[in-house]
Amino acid sequence: MLEGKAVIEETDMLQAMQHDALDLDAKALDFLDVTESTDIACFIKKEFDRTHGPGWQCIVGTDFGSFVTHCSGCFIYFSVGSLAVLLFRGSAAP
């Protein structure tokens, strides 16, 4: 289990969706006792697909870079301790 409070680094999500993302991360870490980054990402992605519609992508880890295209209002990047979470709904460029 990671200690610490989630810190939102960047987002364009509505507050309710941000809250969902942080709650799902906490649930994976605390209640499910999931410790593998891939398992955390899978859990968050599947729950967001279920509750907010398909097309979500989730990357979890301690050291990664990214450059993504996302739907407006569907991006959040936050950290909990040393663990970073990037969650977004992909978008194709016109």
mmCIF file with all atom_site columns, N, CA, C and O in Angstrom, residues 14-63:
data_model
loop_
_atom_site.group_PDB
_atom_site.id
_atom_site.type_symbol
_atom_site.label_atom_id
_atom_site.label_alt_id
_atom_site.label_comp_id
_atom_site.label_asym_id
_atom_site.label_entity_id
_atom_site.label_seq_id
_atom_site.pdbx_PDB_ins_code
_atom_site.Cartn_x
_atom_site.Cartn_y
_atom_site.Cartn_z
_atom_site.occupancy
_atom_site.B_iso_or_equiv
_atom_site.pdbx_formal_charge
_atom_site.auth_seq_id
_atom_site.auth_comp_id
_atom_site.auth_asym_id
_atom_site.auth_atom_id
_atom_site.pdbx_PDB_model_num
ATOM 1   N N  . LEU A 1 14 ? -14.139 17.067 -15.329 1.00 0.00 ? 14 LEU A N  1
ATOM 2   C CA . LEU A 1 14 ? -15.053 17.633 -14.344 1.00 0.00 ? 14 LEU A CA 1
ATOM 3   C C  . LEU A 1 14 ? -14.719 17.049 -12.972 1.00 0.00 ? 14 LEU A C  1
ATOM 4   O O  . LEU A 1 14 ? -14.180 15.940 -12.872 1.00 0.00 ? 14 LEU A O  1
ATOM 5   N N  . GLN A 1 15 ? -15.072 17.771 -11.938 1.00 0.00 ? 15 GLN A N  1
ATOM 6   C CA . GLN A 1 15 ? -14.765 17.347 -10.565 1.00 0.00 ? 15 GLN A CA 1
ATOM 7   C C  . GLN A 1 15 ? -15.266 15.941 -10.255 1.00 0.00 ? 15 GLN A C  1
ATOM 8   O O  . GLN A 1 15 ? -14.574 15.163 -9.616  1.00 0.00 ? 15 GLN A O  1
ATOM 9   N N  . ALA A 1 16 ? -16.461 15.610 -10.703 1.00 0.00 ? 16 ALA A N  1
ATOM 10  C CA . ALA A 1 16 ? -17.033 14.291 -10.400 1.00 0.00 ? 16 ALA A CA 1
ATOM 11  C C  . ALA A 1 16 ? -16.188 13.168 -10.993 1.00 0.00 ? 16 ALA A C  1
ATOM 12  O O  . ALA A 1 16 ? -15.952 12.148 -10.338 1.00 0.00 ? 16 ALA A O  1
ATOM 13  N N  . MET A 1 17 ? -15.707 13.351 -12.219 1.00 0.00 ? 17 MET A N  1
ATOM 14  C CA . MET A 1 17 ? -14.860 12.335 -12.835 1.00 0.00 ? 17 MET A CA 1
ATOM 15  C C  . MET A 1 17 ? -13.497 12.257 -12.149 1.00 0.00 ? 17 MET A C  1
ATOM 16  O O  . MET A 1 17 ? -12.932 11.169 -11.994 1.00 0.00 ? 17 MET A O  1
ATOM 17  N N  . GLN A 1 18 ? -12.961 13.400 -11.746 1.00 0.00 ? 18 GLN A N  1
ATOM 18  C CA . GLN A 1 18 ? -11.695 13.408 -11.003 1.00 0.00 ? 18 GLN A CA 1
ATOM 19  C C  . GLN A 1 18 ? -11.853 12.599 -9.724  1.00 0.00 ? 18 GLN A C  1
ATOM 20  O O  . GLN A 1 18 ? -10.992 11.785 -9.382  1.00 0.00 ? 18 GLN A O  1
ATOM 21  N N  . HIS A 1 19 ? -12.954 12.838 -9.044  1.00 0.00 ? 19 HIS A N  1
ATOM 22  C CA . HIS A 1 19 ? -13.237 12.123 -7.792  1.00 0.00 ? 19 HIS A CA 1
ATOM 23  C C  . HIS A 1 19 ? -13.310 10.619 -8.048  1.00 0.00 ? 19 HIS A C  1
ATOM 24  O O  . HIS A 1 19 ? -12.752 9.818  -7.298  1.00 0.00 ? 19 HIS A O  1
ATOM 25  N N  . ASP A 1 20 ? -13.972 10.208 -9.137  1.00 0.00 ? 20 ASP A N  1
ATOM 26  C CA . ASP A 1 20 ? -14.056 8.789  -9.500  1.00 0.00 ? 20 ASP A CA 1
ATOM 27  C C  . ASP A 1 20 ? -12.662 8.197  -9.705  1.00 0.00 ? 20 ASP A C  1
ATOM 28  O O  . ASP A 1 20 ? -12.366 7.101  -9.230  1.00 0.00 ? 20 ASP A O  1
ATOM 29  N N  . ALA A 1 21 ? -11.813 8.905  -10.443 1.00 0.00 ? 21 ALA A N  1
ATOM 30  C CA . ALA A 1 21 ? -10.460 8.406  -10.728 1.00 0.00 ? 21 ALA A CA 1
ATOM 31  C C  . ALA A 1 21 ? -9.662  8.220  -9.441  1.00 0.00 ? 21 ALA A C  1
ATOM 32  O O  . ALA A 1 21 ? -9.016  7.183  -9.236  1.00 0.00 ? 21 ALA A O  1
ATOM 33  N N  . LEU A 1 22 ? -9.714  9.200  -8.557  1.00 0.00 ? 22 LEU A N  1
ATOM 34  C CA . LEU A 1 22 ? -8.965  9.115  -7.292  1.00 0.00 ? 22 LEU A CA 1
ATOM 35  C C  . LEU A 1 22 ? -9.536  8.017  -6.400  1.00 0.00 ? 22 LEU A C  1
ATOM 36  O O  . LEU A 1 22 ? -8.773  7.282  -5.755  1.00 0.00 ? 22 LEU A O  1
ATOM 37  N N  . ASP A 1 23 ? -10.859 7.887  -6.373  1.00 0.00 ? 23 ASP A N  1
ATOM 38  C CA . ASP A 1 23 ? -11.486 6.835  -5.572  1.00 0.00 ? 23 ASP A CA 1
ATOM 39  C C  . ASP A 1 23 ? -11.116 5.442  -6.071  1.00 0.00 ? 23 ASP A C  1
ATOM 40  O O  . ASP A 1 23 ? -10.852 4.538  -5.276  1.00 0.00 ? 23 ASP A O  1
ATOM 41  N N  . LEU A 1 24 ? -11.100 5.258  -7.391  1.00 0.00 ? 24 LEU A N  1
ATOM 42  C CA . LEU A 1 24 ? -10.750 3.948  -7.946  1.00 0.00 ? 24 LEU A CA 1
ATOM 43  C C  . LEU A 1 24 ? -9.300  3.594  -7.650  1.00 0.00 ? 24 LEU A C  1
ATOM 44  O O  . LEU A 1 24 ? -8.991  2.442  -7.343  1.00 0.00 ? 24 LEU A O  1
ATOM 45  N N  . ASP A 1 25 ? -8.417  4.578  -7.724  1.00 0.00 ? 25 ASP A N  1
ATOM 46  C CA . ASP A 1 25 ? -7.018  4.333  -7.381  1.00 0.00 ? 25 ASP A CA 1
ATOM 47  C C  . ASP A 1 25 ? -6.895  3.922  -5.918  1.00 0.00 ? 25 ASP A C  1
ATOM 48  O O  . ASP A 1 25 ? -6.222  2.947  -5.595  1.00 0.00 ? 25 ASP A O  1
ATOM 49  N N  . ALA A 1 26 ? -7.565  4.645  -5.037  1.00 0.00 ? 26 ALA A N  1
ATOM 50  C CA . ALA A 1 26 ? -7.525  4.316  -3.608  1.00 0.00 ? 26 ALA A CA 1
ATOM 51  C C  . ALA A 1 26 ? -8.110  2.933  -3.353  1.00 0.00 ? 26 ALA A C  1
ATOM 52  O O  . ALA A 1 26 ? -7.583  2.160  -2.551  1.00 0.00 ? 26 ALA A O  1
ATOM 53  N N  . LYS A 1 27 ? -9.190  2.604  -4.065  1.00 0.00 ? 27 LYS A N  1
ATOM 54  C CA . LYS A 1 27 ? -9.815  1.290  -3.899  1.00 0.00 ? 27 LYS A CA 1
ATOM 55  C C  . LYS A 1 27 ? -8.848  0.188  -4.321  1.00 0.00 ? 27 LYS A C  1
ATOM 56  O O  . LYS A 1 27 ? -8.706  -0.823 -3.630  1.00 0.00 ? 27 LYS A O  1
ATOM 57  N N  . ALA A 1 28 ? -8.183  0.372  -5.446  1.00 0.00 ? 28 ALA A N  1
ATOM 58  C CA . ALA A 1 28 ? -7.214  -0.627 -5.915  1.00 0.00 ? 28 ALA A CA 1
ATOM 59  C C  . ALA A 1 28 ? -6.082  -0.794 -4.915  1.00 0.00 ? 28 ALA A C  1
ATOM 60  O O  . ALA A 1 28 ? -5.665  -1.917 -4.621  1.00 0.00 ? 28 ALA A O  1
ATOM 61  N N  . LEU A 1 29 ? -5.593  0.307  -4.384  1.00 0.00 ? 29 LEU A N  1
ATOM 62  C CA . LEU A 1 29 ? -4.451  0.253  -3.470  1.00 0.00 ? 29 LEU A CA 1
ATOM 63  C C  . LEU A 1 29 ? -4.824  -0.238 -2.077  1.00 0.00 ? 29 LEU A C  1
ATOM 64  O O  . LEU A 1 29 ? -4.084  -1.017 -1.470  1.00 0.00 ? 29 LEU A O  1
ATOM 65  N N  . ASP A 1 30 ? -5.958  0.212  -1.566  1.00 0.00 ? 30 ASP A N  1
ATOM 66  C CA . ASP A 1 30 ? -6.316  -0.078 -0.175  1.00 0.00 ? 30 ASP A CA 1
ATOM 67  C C  . ASP A 1 30 ? -7.215  -1.297 -0.009  1.00 0.00 ? 30 ASP A C  1
ATOM 68  O O  . ASP A 1 30 ? -6.882  -2.224 0.705   1.00 0.00 ? 30 ASP A O  1
ATOM 69  N N  . PHE A 1 31 ? -8.343  -1.284 -0.684  1.00 0.00 ? 31 PHE A N  1
ATOM 70  C CA . PHE A 1 31 ? -9.328  -2.332 -0.457  1.00 0.00 ? 31 PHE A CA 1
ATOM 71  C C  . PHE A 1 31 ? -8.980  -3.636 -1.172  1.00 0.00 ? 31 PHE A C  1
ATOM 72  O O  . PHE A 1 31 ? -9.174  -4.715 -0.640  1.00 0.00 ? 31 PHE A O  1
ATOM 73  N N  . LEU A 1 32 ? -8.462  -3.523 -2.403  1.00 0.00 ? 32 LEU A N  1
ATOM 74  C CA . LEU A 1 32 ? -8.124  -4.721 -3.160  1.00 0.00 ? 32 LEU A CA 1
ATOM 75  C C  . LEU A 1 32 ? -6.691  -5.165 -2.908  1.00 0.00 ? 32 LEU A C  1
ATOM 76  O O  . LEU A 1 32 ? -6.300  -6.244 -3.297  1.00 0.00 ? 32 LEU A O  1
ATOM 77  N N  . ASP A 1 33 ? -5.902  -4.313 -2.273  1.00 0.00 ? 33 ASP A N  1
ATOM 78  C CA . ASP A 1 33 ? -4.498  -4.584 -1.973  1.00 0.00 ? 33 ASP A CA 1
ATOM 79  C C  . ASP A 1 33 ? -3.741  -4.968 -3.244  1.00 0.00 ? 33 ASP A C  1
ATOM 80  O O  . ASP A 1 33 ? -2.945  -5.892 -3.261  1.00 0.00 ? 33 ASP A O  1
ATOM 81  N N  . VAL A 1 34 ? -4.037  -4.261 -4.326  1.00 0.00 ? 34 VAL A N  1
ATOM 82  C CA . VAL A 1 34 ? -3.343  -4.473 -5.589  1.00 0.00 ? 34 VAL A CA 1
ATOM 83  C C  . VAL A 1 34 ? -2.045  -3.675 -5.545  1.00 0.00 ? 34 VAL A C  1
ATOM 84  O O  . VAL A 1 34 ? -2.052  -2.498 -5.202  1.00 0.00 ? 34 VAL A O  1
ATOM 85  N N  . THR A 1 35 ? -0.936  -4.321 -5.865  1.00 0.00 ? 35 THR A N  1
ATOM 86  C CA . THR A 1 35 ? 0.347   -3.631 -5.791  1.00 0.00 ? 35 THR A CA 1
ATOM 87  C C  . THR A 1 35 ? 1.062   -3.534 -7.134  1.00 0.00 ? 35 THR A C  1
ATOM 88  O O  . THR A 1 35 ? 1.963   -2.733 -7.287  1.00 0.00 ? 35 THR A O  1
ATOM 89  N N  . GLU A 1 36 ? 0.678   -4.347 -8.107  1.00 0.00 ? 36 GLU A N  1
ATOM 90  C CA . GLU A 1 36 ? 1.309   -4.297 -9.424  1.00 0.00 ? 36 GLU A CA 1
ATOM 91  C C  . GLU A 1 36 ? 0.714   -3.156 -10.249 1.00 0.00 ? 36 GLU A C  1
ATOM 92  O O  . GLU A 1 36 ? -0.505  -3.034 -10.349 1.00 0.00 ? 36 GLU A O  1
ATOM 93  N N  . SER A 1 37 ? 1.570   -2.361 -10.856 1.00 0.00 ? 37 SER A N  1
ATOM 94  C CA . SER A 1 37 ? 1.114   -1.222 -11.651 1.00 0.00 ? 37 SER A CA 1
ATOM 95  C C  . SER A 1 37 ? 0.140   -1.636 -12.749 1.00 0.00 ? 37 SER A C  1
ATOM 96  O O  . SER A 1 37 ? -0.868  -0.963 -12.985 1.00 0.00 ? 37 SER A O  1
ATOM 97  N N  . THR A 1 38 ? 0.420   -2.742 -13.418 1.00 0.00 ? 38 THR A N  1
ATOM 98  C CA . THR A 1 38 ? -0.453  -3.209 -14.495 1.00 0.00 ? 38 THR A CA 1
ATOM 99  C C  . THR A 1 38 ? -1.834  -3.563 -13.975 1.00 0.00 ? 38 THR A C  1
ATOM 100 O O  . THR A 1 38 ? -2.854  -3.255 -14.615 1.00 0.00 ? 38 THR A O  1
ATOM 101 N N  . ASP A 1 39 ? -1.915  -4.181 -12.810 1.00 0.00 ? 39 ASP A N  1
ATOM 102 C CA . ASP A 1 39 ? -3.210  -4.536 -12.223 1.00 0.00 ? 39 ASP A CA 1
ATOM 103 C C  . ASP A 1 39 ? -4.005  -3.299 -11.824 1.00 0.00 ? 39 ASP A C  1
ATOM 104 O O  . ASP A 1 39 ? -5.224  -3.250 -11.991 1.00 0.00 ? 39 ASP A O  1
ATOM 105 N N  . ILE A 1 40 ? -3.314  -2.290 -11.309 1.00 0.00 ? 40 ILE A N  1
ATOM 106 C CA . ILE A 1 40 ? -3.978  -1.038 -10.940 1.00 0.00 ? 40 ILE A CA 1
ATOM 107 C C  . ILE A 1 40 ? -4.537  -0.370 -12.196 1.00 0.00 ? 40 ILE A C  1
ATOM 108 O O  . ILE A 1 40 ? -5.692  0.058  -12.234 1.00 0.00 ? 40 ILE A O  1
ATOM 109 N N  . ALA A 1 41 ? -3.716  -0.284 -13.248 1.00 0.00 ? 41 ALA A N  1
ATOM 110 C CA . ALA A 1 41 ? -4.144  0.331  -14.505 1.00 0.00 ? 41 ALA A CA 1
ATOM 111 C C  . ALA A 1 41 ? -5.340  -0.413 -15.098 1.00 0.00 ? 41 ALA A C  1
ATOM 112 O O  . ALA A 1 41 ? -6.306  0.208  -15.547 1.00 0.00 ? 41 ALA A O  1
ATOM 113 N N  . CYS A 1 42 ? -5.291  -1.733 -15.079 1.00 0.00 ? 42 CYS A N  1
ATOM 114 C CA . CYS A 1 42 ? -6.381  -2.556 -15.611 1.00 0.00 ? 42 CYS A CA 1
ATOM 115 C C  . CYS A 1 42 ? -7.675  -2.303 -14.845 1.00 0.00 ? 42 CYS A C  1
ATOM 116 O O  . CYS A 1 42 ? -8.738  -2.120 -15.446 1.00 0.00 ? 42 CYS A O  1
ATOM 117 N N  . PHE A 1 43 ? -7.594  -2.262 -13.524 1.00 0.00 ? 43 PHE A N  1
ATOM 118 C CA . PHE A 1 43 ? -8.770  -2.037 -12.684 1.00 0.00 ? 43 PHE A CA 1
ATOM 119 C C  . PHE A 1 43 ? -9.394  -0.670 -12.979 1.00 0.00 ? 43 PHE A C  1
ATOM 120 O O  . PHE A 1 43 ? -10.604 -0.554 -13.212 1.00 0.00 ? 43 PHE A O  1
ATOM 121 N N  . ILE A 1 44 ? -8.571  0.386  -12.995 1.00 0.00 ? 44 ILE A N  1
ATOM 122 C CA . ILE A 1 44 ? -9.082  1.735  -13.225 1.00 0.00 ? 44 ILE A CA 1
ATOM 123 C C  . ILE A 1 44 ? -9.687  1.839  -14.623 1.00 0.00 ? 44 ILE A C  1
ATOM 124 O O  . ILE A 1 44 ? -10.779 2.379  -14.806 1.00 0.00 ? 44 ILE A O  1
ATOM 125 N N  . LYS A 1 45 ? -8.990  1.332  -15.646 1.00 0.00 ? 45 LYS A N  1
ATOM 126 C CA . LYS A 1 45 ? -9.477  1.385  -17.025 1.00 0.00 ? 45 LYS A CA 1
ATOM 127 C C  . LYS A 1 45 ? -10.824 0.686  -17.174 1.00 0.00 ? 45 LYS A C  1
ATOM 128 O O  . LYS A 1 45 ? -11.767 1.226  -17.751 1.00 0.00 ? 45 LYS A O  1
ATOM 129 N N  . LYS A 1 46 ? -10.920 -0.541 -16.651 1.00 0.00 ? 46 LYS A N  1
ATOM 130 C CA . LYS A 1 46 ? -12.165 -1.302 -16.788 1.00 0.00 ? 46 LYS A CA 1
ATOM 131 C C  . LYS A 1 46 ? -13.329 -0.610 -16.080 1.00 0.00 ? 46 LYS A C  1
ATOM 132 O O  . LYS A 1 46 ? -14.451 -0.579 -16.594 1.00 0.00 ? 46 LYS A O  1
ATOM 133 N N  . GLU A 1 47 ? -13.089 -0.043 -14.903 1.00 0.00 ? 47 GLU A N  1
ATOM 134 C CA . GLU A 1 47 ? -14.152 0.652  -14.175 1.00 0.00 ? 47 GLU A CA 1
ATOM 135 C C  . GLU A 1 47 ? -14.570 1.931  -14.893 1.00 0.00 ? 47 GLU A C  1
ATOM 136 O O  . GLU A 1 47 ? -15.758 2.247  -14.952 1.00 0.00 ? 47 GLU A O  1
ATOM 137 N N  . PHE A 1 48 ? -13.603 2.678  -15.456 1.00 0.00 ? 48 PHE A N  1
ATOM 138 C CA . PHE A 1 48 ? -13.967 3.883  -16.209 1.00 0.00 ? 48 PHE A CA 1
ATOM 139 C C  . PHE A 1 48 ? -14.721 3.513  -17.477 1.00 0.00 ? 48 PHE A C  1
ATOM 140 O O  . PHE A 1 48 ? -15.675 4.200  -17.854 1.00 0.00 ? 48 PHE A O  1
ATOM 141 N N  . ASP A 1 49 ? -14.312 2.440  -18.166 1.00 0.00 ? 49 ASP A N  1
ATOM 142 C CA . ASP A 1 49 ? -15.066 1.979  -19.334 1.00 0.00 ? 49 ASP A CA 1
ATOM 143 C C  . ASP A 1 49 ? -16.498 1.641  -18.950 1.00 0.00 ? 49 ASP A C  1
ATOM 144 O O  . ASP A 1 49 ? -17.449 1.958  -19.679 1.00 0.00 ? 49 ASP A O  1
ATOM 145 N N  . ARG A 1 50 ? -16.669 1.003  -17.811 1.00 0.00 ? 50 ARG A N  1
ATOM 146 C CA . ARG A 1 50 ? -17.998 0.582  -17.359 1.00 0.00 ? 50 ARG A CA 1
ATOM 147 C C  . ARG A 1 50 ? -18.866 1.779  -16.973 1.00 0.00 ? 50 ARG A C  1
ATOM 148 O O  . ARG A 1 50 ? -20.041 1.841  -17.322 1.00 0.00 ? 50 ARG A O  1
ATOM 149 N N  . THR A 1 51 ? -18.292 2.739  -16.268 1.00 0.00 ? 51 THR A N  1
ATOM 150 C CA . THR A 1 51 ? -19.100 3.846  -15.740 1.00 0.00 ? 51 THR A CA 1
ATOM 151 C C  . THR A 1 51 ? -19.164 5.078  -16.641 1.00 0.00 ? 51 THR A C  1
ATOM 152 O O  . THR A 1 51 ? -20.125 5.837  -16.562 1.00 0.00 ? 51 THR A O  1
ATOM 153 N N  . HIS A 1 52 ? -18.154 5.276  -17.491 1.00 0.00 ? 52 HIS A N  1
ATOM 154 C CA . HIS A 1 52 ? -18.101 6.490  -18.313 1.00 0.00 ? 52 HIS A CA 1
ATOM 155 C C  . HIS A 1 52 ? -18.043 6.201  -19.806 1.00 0.00 ? 52 HIS A C  1
ATOM 156 O O  . HIS A 1 52 ? -17.751 7.095  -20.597 1.00 0.00 ? 52 HIS A O  1
ATOM 157 N N  . GLY A 1 53 ? -18.290 4.951  -20.194 1.00 0.00 ? 53 GLY A N  1
ATOM 158 C CA . GLY A 1 53 ? -18.271 4.576  -21.603 1.00 0.00 ? 53 GLY A CA 1
ATOM 159 C C  . GLY A 1 53 ? -16.898 4.084  -22.032 1.00 0.00 ? 53 GLY A C  1
ATOM 160 O O  . GLY A 1 53 ? -15.906 4.326  -21.354 1.00 0.00 ? 53 GLY A O  1
ATOM 161 N N  . PRO A 1 54 ? -16.839 3.375  -23.166 1.00 0.00 ? 54 PRO A N  1
ATOM 162 C CA . PRO A 1 54 ? -15.588 2.744  -23.596 1.00 0.00 ? 54 PRO A CA 1
ATOM 163 C C  . PRO A 1 54 ? -14.567 3.738  -24.147 1.00 0.00 ? 54 PRO A C  1
ATOM 164 O O  . PRO A 1 54 ? -14.898 4.878  -24.445 1.00 0.00 ? 54 PRO A O  1
ATOM 165 N N  . GLY A 1 55 ? -13.345 3.243  -24.275 1.00 0.00 ? 55 GLY A N  1
ATOM 166 C CA . GLY A 1 55 ? -12.286 4.024  -24.913 1.00 0.00 ? 55 GLY A CA 1
ATOM 167 C C  . GLY A 1 55 ? -11.249 4.600  -23.975 1.00 0.00 ? 55 GLY A C  1
ATOM 168 O O  . GLY A 1 55 ? -10.368 5.346  -24.403 1.00 0.00 ? 55 GLY A O  1
ATOM 169 N N  . TRP A 1 56 ? -11.308 4.269  -22.690 1.00 0.00 ? 56 TRP A N  1
ATOM 170 C CA . TRP A 1 56 ? -10.363 4.809  -21.717 1.00 0.00 ? 56 TRP A CA 1
ATOM 171 C C  . TRP A 1 56 ? -9.041  4.062  -21.771 1.00 0.00 ? 56 TRP A C  1
ATOM 172 O O  . TRP A 1 56 ? -8.995  2.872  -22.031 1.00 0.00 ? 56 TRP A O  1
ATOM 173 N N  . GLN A 1 57 ? -7.967  4.785  -21.514 1.00 0.00 ? 57 GLN A N  1
ATOM 174 C CA . GLN A 1 57 ? -6.614  4.230  -21.435 1.00 0.00 ? 57 GLN A CA 1
ATOM 175 C C  . GLN A 1 57 ? -6.031  4.643  -20.089 1.00 0.00 ? 57 GLN A C  1
ATOM 176 O O  . GLN A 1 57 ? -6.266  5.760  -19.616 1.00 0.00 ? 57 GLN A O  1
ATOM 177 N N  . CYS A 1 58 ? -5.262  3.749  -19.478 1.00 0.00 ? 58 CYS A N  1
ATOM 178 C CA . CYS A 1 58 ? -4.683  4.053  -18.171 1.00 0.00 ? 58 CYS A CA 1
ATOM 179 C C  . CYS A 1 58 ? -3.245  3.546  -18.130 1.00 0.00 ? 58 CYS A C  1
ATOM 180 O O  . CYS A 1 58 ? -2.970  2.404  -18.503 1.00 0.00 ? 58 CYS A O  1
ATOM 181 N N  . ILE A 1 59 ? -2.353  4.410  -17.688 1.00 0.00 ? 59 ILE A N  1
ATOM 182 C CA . ILE A 1 59 ? -0.941  4.084  -17.532 1.00 0.00 ? 59 ILE A CA 1
ATOM 183 C C  . ILE A 1 59 ? -0.582  4.372  -16.084 1.00 0.00 ? 59 ILE A C  1
ATOM 184 O O  . ILE A 1 59 ? -0.870  5.454  -15.561 1.00 0.00 ? 59 ILE A O  1
ATOM 185 N N  . VAL A 1 60 ? 0.049   3.393  -15.433 1.00 0.00 ? 60 VAL A N  1
ATOM 186 C CA . VAL A 1 60 ? 0.421   3.532  -14.026 1.00 0.00 ? 60 VAL A CA 1
ATOM 187 C C  . VAL A 1 60 ? 1.876   3.108  -13.872 1.00 0.00 ? 60 VAL A C  1
ATOM 188 O O  . VAL A 1 60 ? 2.293   2.084  -14.408 1.00 0.00 ? 60 VAL A O  1
ATOM 189 N N  . GLY A 1 61 ? 2.643   3.889  -13.136 1.00 0.00 ? 61 GLY A N  1
ATOM 190 C CA . GLY A 1 61 ? 4.029   3.518  -12.898 1.00 0.00 ? 61 GLY A CA 1
ATOM 191 C C  . GLY A 1 61 ? 4.779   4.572  -12.118 1.00 0.00 ? 61 GLY A C  1
ATOM 192 O O  . GLY A 1 61 ? 4.207   5.565  -11.670 1.00 0.00 ? 61 GLY A O  1
ATOM 193 N N  . THR A 1 62 ? 6.064   4.339  -11.979 1.00 0.00 ? 62 THR A N  1
ATOM 194 C CA . THR A 1 62 ? 6.902   5.277  -11.230 1.00 0.00 ? 62 THR A CA 1
ATOM 195 C C  . THR A 1 62 ? 7.812   6.082  -12.136 1.00 0.00 ? 62 THR A C  1
ATOM 196 O O  . THR A 1 62 ? 8.390   7.067  -11.698 1.00 0.00 ? 62 THR A O  1
ATOM 197 N N  . ASP A 1 63 ? 7.940   5.678  -13.403 1.00 0.00 ? 63 ASP A N  1
ATOM 198 C CA . ASP A 1 63 ? 8.824   6.392  -14.317 1.00 0.00 ? 63 ASP A CA 1
ATOM 199 C C  . ASP A 1 63 ? 8.391   6.129  -15.753 1.00 0.00 ? 63 ASP A C  1
ATOM 200 O O  . ASP A 1 63 ? 8.661   5.062  -16.301 1.00 0.00 ? 63 ASP A O  1
#
